């Protein structure tokens, strides 16, 4: 487990399949996740099995975000992902979802991104993390800025949903150079 002050990032457990079924099949989330069709239980179970591999084999990592309640583990409120993991280029994409709406805007997602970034740089020895955020999603853009990601470009007409093309903002964080 990766422990912060108010959350824990932990490996997936079998009970996460039920929660992932809810989150992955929530059509409100589909525009930001790129999902086009519902996921079956079998597909989510296979994802869980694949998630048990190390990141070098699976090329991705999903960690559950749990709130710490009175010094013990509390509810799972969402997930943070590393995807498109490239060991040679030492980079990965980042995605995050705090699906429990009543747990949003409490600083949990910012802490999760900071913990994931530290783990990515210190443990996985990555050089950079990146993400793509649909331009109207100001909450997510601000979240990544709070976690020290920088805007590095815009891709025009990158995603389509509800019959309309949308631009995305590219963001990245590069591992700081060591001070000598």
PDB file of C-alpha atoms in Angstrom:
ATOM      1  CA  UNK A   1       0.000   0.000   0.000  1.00  0.00           C
ATOM      2  CA  UNK A   2       1.026   3.555  -0.670  1.00  0.00           C
ATOM      3  CA  UNK A   3      -0.041   5.573   2.358  1.00  0.00           C
ATOM      4  CA  UNK A   4      -0.724   9.289   2.403  1.00  0.00           C
ATOM      5  CA  UNK A   5      -2.189  11.430   5.144  1.00  0.00           C
ATOM      6  CA  UNK A   6      -5.862  11.014   4.210  1.00  0.00           C
ATOM      7  CA  UNK A   7      -5.858   8.199   1.623  1.00  0.00           C
ATOM      8  CA  UNK A   8      -4.247   4.894   0.748  1.00  0.00           C
ATOM      9  CA  UNK A   9      -3.485   3.687  -2.774  1.00  0.00           C
ATOM     10  CA  UNK A  10      -3.758  -0.089  -2.775  1.00  0.00           C
ATOM     11  CA  UNK A  11      -3.648  -3.002  -5.177  1.00  0.00           C
ATOM     12  CA  UNK A  12      -6.947  -4.277  -6.527  1.00  0.00           C
ATOM     13  CA  UNK A  13      -8.832  -6.872  -4.491  1.00  0.00           C
ATOM     14  CA  UNK A  14     -11.538  -9.313  -5.674  1.00  0.00           C
ATOM     15  CA  UNK A  15     -14.275  -7.092  -4.180  1.00  0.00           C
ATOM     16  CA  UNK A  16     -13.207  -4.289  -6.529  1.00  0.00           C
ATOM     17  CA  UNK A  17     -14.818  -6.142  -9.437  1.00  0.00           C
ATOM     18  CA  UNK A  18     -18.286  -5.151  -8.170  1.00  0.00           C
ATOM     19  CA  UNK A  19     -17.305  -1.499  -7.769  1.00  0.00           C
ATOM     20  CA  UNK A  20     -15.541  -1.403 -11.142  1.00  0.00           C
ATOM     21  CA  UNK A  21     -18.703  -2.813 -12.745  1.00  0.00           C
ATOM     22  CA  UNK A  22     -20.598   0.213 -11.437  1.00  0.00           C
ATOM     23  CA  UNK A  23     -17.953   2.791 -12.355  1.00  0.00           C
ATOM     24  CA  UNK A  24     -17.012   1.412 -15.775  1.00  0.00           C
ATOM     25  CA  UNK A  25     -20.676   1.145 -16.791  1.00  0.00           C
ATOM     26  CA  UNK A  26     -21.665   4.635 -15.615  1.00  0.00           C
ATOM     27  CA  UNK A  27     -22.555   6.408 -18.872  1.00  0.00           C
ATOM     28  CA  UNK A  28     -21.895   9.832 -17.286  1.00  0.00           C
ATOM     29  CA  UNK A  29     -18.208   8.880 -17.073  1.00  0.00           C
ATOM     30  CA  UNK A  30     -17.907   7.475 -20.603  1.00  0.00           C
ATOM     31  CA  UNK A  31     -16.955  10.759 -22.338  1.00  0.00           C
ATOM     32  CA  UNK A  32     -13.870  11.165 -20.115  1.00  0.00           C
ATOM     33  CA  UNK A  33     -12.922   7.480 -20.109  1.00  0.00           C
ATOM     34  CA  UNK A  34     -13.397   6.870 -23.827  1.00  0.00           C
ATOM     35  CA  UNK A  35     -15.844   4.046 -23.157  1.00  0.00           C
ATOM     36  CA  UNK A  36     -18.327   3.300 -25.935  1.00  0.00           C
ATOM     37  CA  UNK A  37     -20.142   0.162 -24.768  1.00  0.00           C
ATOM     38  CA  UNK A  38     -21.003  -1.418 -21.414  1.00  0.00           C
ATOM     39  CA  UNK A  39     -18.525  -3.845 -19.871  1.00  0.00           C
ATOM     40  CA  UNK A  40     -19.621  -7.340 -18.947  1.00  0.00           C
ATOM     41  CA  UNK A  41     -18.781  -8.863 -15.589  1.00  0.00           C
ATOM     42  CA  UNK A  42     -16.536 -11.343 -17.408  1.00  0.00           C
ATOM     43  CA  UNK A  43     -14.575  -8.494 -19.037  1.00  0.00           C
ATOM     44  CA  UNK A  44     -14.100  -6.729 -15.680  1.00  0.00           C
ATOM     45  CA  UNK A  45     -13.019 -10.029 -14.077  1.00  0.00           C
ATOM     46  CA  UNK A  46     -10.465 -10.551 -16.855  1.00  0.00           C
ATOM     47  CA  UNK A  47      -9.202  -7.000 -16.320  1.00  0.00           C
ATOM     48  CA  UNK A  48      -8.805  -7.787 -12.617  1.00  0.00           C
ATOM     49  CA  UNK A  49      -6.845 -10.971 -13.424  1.00  0.00           C
ATOM     50  CA  UNK A  50      -4.590  -8.998 -15.793  1.00  0.00           C
ATOM     51  CA  UNK A  51      -4.119  -6.339 -13.098  1.00  0.00           C
ATOM     52  CA  UNK A  52      -2.436  -8.956 -10.902  1.00  0.00           C
ATOM     53  CA  UNK A  53       0.540  -8.939 -13.288  1.00  0.00           C
ATOM     54  CA  UNK A  54       3.345  -6.476 -12.689  1.00  0.00           C
ATOM     55  CA  UNK A  55       3.272  -3.214 -14.623  1.00  0.00           C
ATOM     56  CA  UNK A  56       6.136  -4.342 -16.889  1.00  0.00           C
ATOM     57  CA  UNK A  57       4.011  -7.224 -18.185  1.00  0.00           C
ATOM     58  CA  UNK A  58       0.550  -5.654 -18.129  1.00  0.00           C
ATOM     59  CA  UNK A  59       1.719  -2.190 -19.313  1.00  0.00           C
ATOM     60  CA  UNK A  60      -0.812  -0.669 -16.933  1.00  0.00           C
ATOM     61  CA  UNK A  61      -1.547  -0.383 -13.227  1.00  0.00           C
ATOM     62  CA  UNK A  62      -4.770   0.426 -11.441  1.00  0.00           C
ATOM     63  CA  UNK A  63      -4.752   1.274  -7.757  1.00  0.00           C
ATOM     64  CA  UNK A  64      -7.810   1.739  -5.562  1.00  0.00           C
ATOM     65  CA  UNK A  65      -8.157   4.992  -3.619  1.00  0.00           C
ATOM     66  CA  UNK A  66      -9.294   4.370  -0.043  1.00  0.00           C
ATOM     67  CA  UNK A  67     -10.028   7.040   2.520  1.00  0.00           C
ATOM     68  CA  UNK A  68      -8.285   6.629   5.881  1.00  0.00           C
ATOM     69  CA  UNK A  69     -10.887   6.782   8.633  1.00  0.00           C
ATOM     70  CA  UNK A  70      -9.629   7.128  12.203  1.00  0.00           C
ATOM     71  CA  UNK A  71      -6.296   5.389  11.519  1.00  0.00           C
ATOM     72  CA  UNK A  72      -7.797   2.441   9.608  1.00  0.00           C
ATOM     73  CA  UNK A  73      -8.886   1.757   6.056  1.00  0.00           C
ATOM     74  CA  UNK A  74     -12.157   3.293   4.987  1.00  0.00           C
ATOM     75  CA  UNK A  75     -14.274   3.160   1.841  1.00  0.00           C
ATOM     76  CA  UNK A  76     -12.943   2.851  -1.702  1.00  0.00           C
ATOM     77  CA  UNK A  77     -13.884   6.104  -3.440  1.00  0.00           C
ATOM     78  CA  UNK A  78     -12.255   5.613  -6.833  1.00  0.00           C
ATOM     79  CA  UNK A  79      -9.247   4.483  -8.814  1.00  0.00           C
ATOM     80  CA  UNK A  80      -6.057   5.903 -10.259  1.00  0.00           C
ATOM     81  CA  UNK A  81      -4.452   4.363 -13.338  1.00  0.00           C
ATOM     82  CA  UNK A  82      -1.106   4.257 -15.067  1.00  0.00           C
ATOM     83  CA  UNK A  83      -1.623   3.246 -18.706  1.00  0.00           C
ATOM     84  CA  UNK A  84       0.485   3.159 -21.883  1.00  0.00           C
ATOM     85  CA  UNK A  85       3.401   2.258 -19.606  1.00  0.00           C
ATOM     86  CA  UNK A  86       6.619   2.443 -21.616  1.00  0.00           C
ATOM     87  CA  UNK A  87       9.631   1.142 -19.689  1.00  0.00           C
ATOM     88  CA  UNK A  88      12.103   2.081 -22.411  1.00  0.00           C
ATOM     89  CA  UNK A  89      10.920   5.693 -22.719  1.00  0.00           C
ATOM     90  CA  UNK A  90      10.210   5.754 -18.952  1.00  0.00           C
ATOM     91  CA  UNK A  91       6.744   7.293 -19.219  1.00  0.00           C
ATOM     92  CA  UNK A  92       3.094   6.467 -18.602  1.00  0.00           C
ATOM     93  CA  UNK A  93      -0.324   8.035 -18.958  1.00  0.00           C
ATOM     94  CA  UNK A  94      -2.373   8.855 -15.867  1.00  0.00           C
ATOM     95  CA  UNK A  95      -6.108   8.628 -15.296  1.00  0.00           C
ATOM     96  CA  UNK A  96      -8.068   9.174 -12.112  1.00  0.00           C
ATOM     97  CA  UNK A  97     -11.669   8.833 -11.014  1.00  0.00           C
ATOM     98  CA  UNK A  98     -13.201   9.729  -7.692  1.00  0.00           C
ATOM     99  CA  UNK A  99     -16.537   8.221  -8.573  1.00  0.00           C
ATOM    100  CA  UNK A 100     -18.190   8.764  -5.207  1.00  0.00           C
ATOM    101  CA  UNK A 101     -19.478  12.294  -5.822  1.00  0.00           C
ATOM    102  CA  UNK A 102     -19.833  13.106  -2.126  1.00  0.00           C
ATOM    103  CA  UNK A 103     -16.084  12.480  -1.732  1.00  0.00           C
ATOM    104  CA  UNK A 104     -15.050  14.927  -4.448  1.00  0.00           C
ATOM    105  CA  UNK A 105     -13.430  18.300  -3.743  1.00  0.00           C
ATOM    106  CA  UNK A 106     -11.949  17.106  -0.460  1.00  0.00           C
ATOM    107  CA  UNK A 107      -8.351  16.916  -1.691  1.00  0.00           C
ATOM    108  CA  UNK A 108      -8.320  13.121  -2.101  1.00  0.00           C
ATOM    109  CA  UNK A 109      -7.679  13.181  -5.862  1.00  0.00           C
ATOM    110  CA  UNK A 110      -4.836  15.701  -5.501  1.00  0.00           C
ATOM    111  CA  UNK A 111      -3.236  13.555  -2.818  1.00  0.00           C
ATOM    112  CA  UNK A 112      -3.718  10.428  -4.953  1.00  0.00           C
ATOM    113  CA  UNK A 113      -2.000  12.069  -7.937  1.00  0.00           C
ATOM    114  CA  UNK A 114       0.888  13.274  -5.783  1.00  0.00           C
ATOM    115  CA  UNK A 115       1.341   9.808  -4.240  1.00  0.00           C
ATOM    116  CA  UNK A 116       1.161   8.159  -7.666  1.00  0.00           C
ATOM    117  CA  UNK A 117       3.680  10.640  -9.087  1.00  0.00           C
ATOM    118  CA  UNK A 118       6.129  10.012  -6.236  1.00  0.00           C
ATOM    119  CA  UNK A 119       5.721   6.239  -6.652  1.00  0.00           C
ATOM    120  CA  UNK A 120       6.172   6.540 -10.433  1.00  0.00           C
ATOM    121  CA  UNK A 121       9.364   8.578 -10.118  1.00  0.00           C
ATOM    122  CA  UNK A 122      10.925   6.974  -7.032  1.00  0.00           C
ATOM    123  CA  UNK A 123       9.916   3.312  -7.434  1.00  0.00           C
ATOM    124  CA  UNK A 124       9.204   2.805 -11.138  1.00  0.00           C
ATOM    125  CA  UNK A 125      11.983   5.235 -12.125  1.00  0.00           C
ATOM    126  CA  UNK A 126       9.791   6.953 -14.712  1.00  0.00           C
ATOM    127  CA  UNK A 127      10.920  10.196 -16.323  1.00  0.00           C
ATOM    128  CA  UNK A 128       7.448  11.607 -16.964  1.00  0.00           C
ATOM    129  CA  UNK A 129       3.691  11.154 -16.640  1.00  0.00           C
ATOM    130  CA  UNK A 130       1.119  12.559 -19.058  1.00  0.00           C
ATOM    131  CA  UNK A 131      -2.632  12.908 -19.470  1.00  0.00           C
ATOM    132  CA  UNK A 132      -5.223  14.196 -21.925  1.00  0.00           C
ATOM    133  CA  UNK A 133      -8.211  16.119 -20.567  1.00  0.00           C
ATOM    134  CA  UNK A 134     -11.192  17.352 -22.564  1.00  0.00           C
ATOM    135  CA  UNK A 135     -10.964  21.157 -22.542  1.00  0.00           C
ATOM    136  CA  UNK A 136     -14.307  21.863 -20.882  1.00  0.00           C
ATOM    137  CA  UNK A 137     -13.367  19.618 -17.934  1.00  0.00           C
ATOM    138  CA  UNK A 138     -11.938  22.514 -15.904  1.00  0.00           C
ATOM    139  CA  UNK A 139     -12.139  20.595 -12.616  1.00  0.00           C
ATOM    140  CA  UNK A 140      -9.782  17.909 -13.944  1.00  0.00           C
ATOM    141  CA  UNK A 141      -7.413  20.432 -15.513  1.00  0.00           C
ATOM    142  CA  UNK A 142      -7.221  22.282 -12.183  1.00  0.00           C
ATOM    143  CA  UNK A 143      -6.758  19.001 -10.311  1.00  0.00           C
ATOM    144  CA  UNK A 144      -3.731  18.072 -12.406  1.00  0.00           C
ATOM    145  CA  UNK A 145      -2.324  21.596 -12.038  1.00  0.00           C
ATOM    146  CA  UNK A 146      -2.585  21.244  -8.241  1.00  0.00           C
ATOM    147  CA  UNK A 147      -0.576  18.038  -8.592  1.00  0.00           C
ATOM    148  CA  UNK A 148       2.143  20.016 -10.463  1.00  0.00           C
ATOM    149  CA  UNK A 149       1.296  18.830 -13.996  1.00  0.00           C
ATOM    150  CA  UNK A 150       1.885  21.481 -16.662  1.00  0.00           C
ATOM    151  CA  UNK A 151      -0.147  22.185 -19.788  1.00  0.00           C
ATOM    152  CA  UNK A 152       1.958  21.389 -22.845  1.00  0.00           C
ATOM    153  CA  UNK A 153      -0.488  21.639 -25.740  1.00  0.00           C
ATOM    154  CA  UNK A 154      -3.968  21.274 -27.162  1.00  0.00           C
ATOM    155  CA  UNK A 155      -5.126  18.719 -29.714  1.00  0.00           C
ATOM    156  CA  UNK A 156      -8.047  19.965 -31.806  1.00  0.00           C
ATOM    157  CA  UNK A 157     -11.119  17.781 -32.466  1.00  0.00           C
ATOM    158  CA  UNK A 158      -9.523  14.835 -30.641  1.00  0.00           C
ATOM    159  CA  UNK A 159     -12.607  13.139 -29.188  1.00  0.00           C
ATOM    160  CA  UNK A 160     -16.226  12.975 -30.210  1.00  0.00           C
ATOM    161  CA  UNK A 161     -19.230  12.485 -27.976  1.00  0.00           C
ATOM    162  CA  UNK A 162     -22.835  13.578 -28.230  1.00  0.00           C
ATOM    163  CA  UNK A 163     -22.175  14.139 -31.935  1.00  0.00           C
ATOM    164  CA  UNK A 164     -19.694  16.962 -31.325  1.00  0.00           C
ATOM    165  CA  UNK A 165     -15.893  17.126 -31.598  1.00  0.00           C
ATOM    166  CA  UNK A 166     -13.939  18.252 -28.550  1.00  0.00           C
ATOM    167  CA  UNK A 167     -10.389  19.508 -28.044  1.00  0.00           C
ATOM    168  CA  UNK A 168      -8.161  18.033 -25.351  1.00  0.00           C
ATOM    169  CA  UNK A 169      -5.443  19.620 -23.269  1.00  0.00           C
ATOM    170  CA  UNK A 170      -2.210  17.676 -22.942  1.00  0.00           C
ATOM    171  CA  UNK A 171      -0.551  17.833 -19.549  1.00  0.00           C
ATOM    172  CA  UNK A 172       2.626  16.297 -18.206  1.00  0.00           C
ATOM    173  CA  UNK A 173       4.909  16.258 -15.240  1.00  0.00           C
ATOM    174  CA  UNK A 174       8.600  15.596 -15.739  1.00  0.00           C
ATOM    175  CA  UNK A 175      10.719  14.162 -12.972  1.00  0.00           C
ATOM    176  CA  UNK A 176      12.759  16.945 -11.387  1.00  0.00           C
ATOM    177  CA  UNK A 177      16.482  16.786 -11.991  1.00  0.00           C
ATOM    178  CA  UNK A 178      18.408  15.887  -8.829  1.00  0.00           C
ATOM    179  CA  UNK A 179      20.103  18.757  -7.062  1.00  0.00           C
ATOM    180  CA  UNK A 180      23.845  18.180  -6.786  1.00  0.00           C
TER     181      UNK A 180
END
